[in-house]
Amino acid sequence: MRYNSGIKIWMPVLVLVLCGMAVLLERFGVVCATVEKEPDGAGPVYSEALPQDTVCLILTSQEEPETSAVYEKMMVAVLDGMKVGYDIRDAEAGVSADLLEKYETVIVTFQEWGCLGENLPELFSWVKKGGGLMAAVTPAWDSCFQAIALKAGIISCDGEYPEVRGFRMRGDCMIGAAPERLFSYVEEGEEGLHTSLMVELDESCRVWMESQEEVPLIWTRDYGAGTVAIVNEALTEKYQRGFLAMTYSMLYDLFLYPVIDASAFYLDDFPAPVPEGNAAYIERDYGVDVAAFYAGVWWPKILEWESEYGIYHTGLIIEQYSDRVMGPFAKTEETGSFLKYGNMLLNRGGELGYHGYNHMPLCVKGKDEGRQFGAYALWPSEKEMENSLRELQRFSEELFPEAAFGVYVPPSNILSESGKEALLRACPGIGIIAGTYLRDADGRVYEQEFGVDADGIIHTPRIVSGCNIEAYQIICALSELNFQYVQSHFMHPDDVLDEERGADLGWEALSGKFETYLDWIYGAAPTIRNVTGSGMGRAVEQYAQVSLKRERTAEGCTVKLGGFSGEASFLLRIRDKGVVRIEGGSLEQLTGQLYVIHAKEKEIRINLDGKGAVGADK
């Protein structure tokens, strides 16, 4: 339902009445959706892991230690995520023909190619025979690179570095990146990035990414039986990994790699005590207090999104908003709003997890001052943290005795190692921690990678947040959708009260912005799995466990799976050929080049409409 500024009181009140009736019906069991329960017993059983073939050589340079270290780290993260085996070698140690024959691909992580010296002809001879060569960073336009520039498709360059403010993808090569869509690195009025050479390319080159000013940023060129791929931009940040993954996969006619295949939405501070009184922008637009707005406007919109997009919400409970960090920790007596919203969320297939007794991050005085933020108090000891968490656990289990609380989200995404240890002692049922994917400038947040710790804790970081999603978050969402095929978002009910999160725009505008994001995600990946926080944990565990061996065939590719529990998801890129059929799983096309595969057997066979190749034809 939409509202305009002329509707002040009567419409929200009507919605509130109707919503209240529905709440009462659900709360007392008159209308209850069927919640699918997990089967009892142990978790999934995984088959034996397969040894990983080493197919890639990452070349570093002692002459550019800082640059090389950055791109080595980026490519290691990308290759690990794609389950590609690699070796790392200093270029100064030599790159002989015999060495190159051991690999399918080579990645250059430095700008000045002079360190390759007399090995450059051997490197391009290897490419011509079928190898794949990737420059992960803009090459320096010096005499050494100029000597081989034509092989990389460059016919002229003035040595200048034009401003890059944004980019477009070409050739239907990424999910969610239609060629007409511009992705912005900077907001209006901000300076751009000066990272890319102004080049003119041979017509045989295929440009996959170009700047707003039409400077080629990523391109490939076939050279003999092999491929050269050039990244003409500084892709140095975690939120840009998907573009490096795309570039690497372009070295192959056909390339398959495992992905998470999951989309999750979290409601932090929900359920929690509802703020009392009025808020300026709520009163301005709706003429009601905060509690009435949440019940009559905000919550119905959340339910509308669930119905329209098939999503589930994971609510993270806050028992109270005190700043108390020493016991005794009093229990909250007013539980009406907790029961109302929590039961409705559960009855619609959602999930509840822990956020905190209060909103004080789990950081200890004398240990974790580096993570202190704003007015948050540090805890005097781990014991006090544990006692507060035990009260949260008692409170939550008493209200929702049938719920399983396995997910924890740190308040403000801040969590120390001592806090994590206290959490797991106090709440041993916690198996999943959902912090944040992107770091902050001060290093306070609990930054995570999707994966599983040695102690079995599953990490499921949230990628984007809020309704007023900024430009760099959109790029991060695009990147992760194409790298690990995952979407993860969180919001707070009080986003609409905070000017820094767009409250001055009003809920009508904020919810419209978020719907634009949802339309984009589900337009790009209409069949991505919608999951709760625990479902995201299971998907990440499957992704982390799977191993594979890729084998070329005359028809296409055979992939043997280890660490397989009966299901696993993969992205498949086919550069020029179409799929005839797949055996051992199902196949869905996402773009002209990309498919998602759902494996059902330990061996997948992919056949193309012509002779395909996986890796170099040696």
Tab-separated table of N, CA and C in Angstrom, residues 52-58 79-80 82-88 103-105 248 252 255 548 550:
chain	number	residue	atom	x	y	z
A	52	GLN	N	43.000	-31.352	-4.903
A	52	GLN	CA	42.807	-30.269	-5.862
A	52	GLN	C	43.966	-30.211	-6.841
A	53	ASP	N	43.657	-30.191	-8.117
A	53	ASP	CA	44.688	-30.072	-9.149
A	53	ASP	C	45.256	-28.655	-9.146
A	54	THR	N	46.574	-28.555	-9.279
A	54	THR	CA	47.225	-27.249	-9.357
A	54	THR	C	47.342	-26.859	-10.822
A	55	VAL	N	46.550	-25.872	-11.231
A	55	VAL	CA	46.465	-25.525	-12.651
A	55	VAL	C	46.901	-24.093	-12.941
A	56	CYS	N	47.126	-23.286	-11.896
A	56	CYS	CA	47.405	-21.861	-12.086
A	56	CYS	C	48.737	-21.487	-11.441
A	57	LEU	N	49.469	-20.605	-12.106
A	57	LEU	CA	50.712	-20.058	-11.576
A	57	LEU	C	50.523	-18.560	-11.354
A	58	ILE	N	50.641	-18.117	-10.090
A	58	ILE	CA	50.573	-16.705	-9.760
A	58	ILE	C	51.997	-16.169	-9.724
A	79	LEU	N	40.770	-17.403	-6.280
A	79	LEU	CA	41.034	-18.790	-6.671
A	79	LEU	C	40.603	-19.765	-5.583
A	80	ASP	N	40.827	-19.407	-4.324
A	80	ASP	CA	40.357	-20.273	-3.238
A	80	ASP	C	38.845	-20.406	-3.294
A	82	MET	N	36.930	-20.158	-5.879
A	82	MET	CA	36.524	-20.900	-7.072
A	82	MET	C	37.074	-22.326	-7.074
A	83	LYS	N	37.790	-22.697	-6.019
A	83	LYS	CA	38.398	-24.031	-5.867
A	83	LYS	C	39.336	-24.335	-7.045
A	84	VAL	N	40.262	-23.400	-7.255
A	84	VAL	CA	41.300	-23.550	-8.278
A	84	VAL	C	42.645	-23.688	-7.567
A	85	GLY	N	43.379	-24.743	-7.855
A	85	GLY	CA	44.683	-24.936	-7.253
A	85	GLY	C	45.737	-24.068	-7.926
A	86	TYR	N	46.704	-23.561	-7.150
A	86	TYR	CA	47.691	-22.635	-7.699
A	86	TYR	C	49.028	-22.782	-6.982
A	87	ASP	N	50.075	-22.331	-7.657
A	87	ASP	CA	51.395	-22.113	-7.079
A	87	ASP	C	51.706	-20.636	-7.169
A	88	ILE	N	52.585	-20.148	-6.304
A	88	ILE	CA	53.017	-18.752	-6.309
A	88	ILE	C	54.527	-18.732	-6.511
A	103	TYR	N	51.083	-25.819	-16.183
A	103	TYR	CA	49.920	-25.016	-15.797
A	103	TYR	C	48.999	-24.735	-16.979
A	104	GLU	N	47.744	-24.456	-16.643
A	104	GLU	CA	46.760	-24.022	-17.635
A	104	GLU	C	46.694	-22.502	-17.731
A	105	THR	N	46.940	-21.826	-16.604
A	105	THR	CA	46.809	-20.366	-16.563
A	105	THR	C	47.973	-19.752	-15.801
A	248	TYR	N	39.136	-14.157	-14.758
A	248	TYR	CA	39.840	-15.445	-14.763
A	248	TYR	C	39.037	-16.498	-15.534
A	252	TYR	N	39.015	-19.483	-20.178
A	252	TYR	CA	38.551	-20.806	-20.594
A	252	TYR	C	37.362	-20.690	-21.542
A	255	PHE	N	34.058	-22.913	-18.050
A	255	PHE	CA	34.626	-22.940	-16.701
A	255	PHE	C	33.505	-23.044	-15.678
A	548	LEU	N	36.493	-30.517	-6.085
A	548	LEU	CA	36.168	-30.988	-7.427
A	548	LEU	C	37.416	-31.184	-8.269
A	550	ARG	N	38.152	-31.081	-12.387
A	550	ARG	CA	37.622	-30.748	-13.705
A	550	ARG	C	38.427	-31.511	-14.745
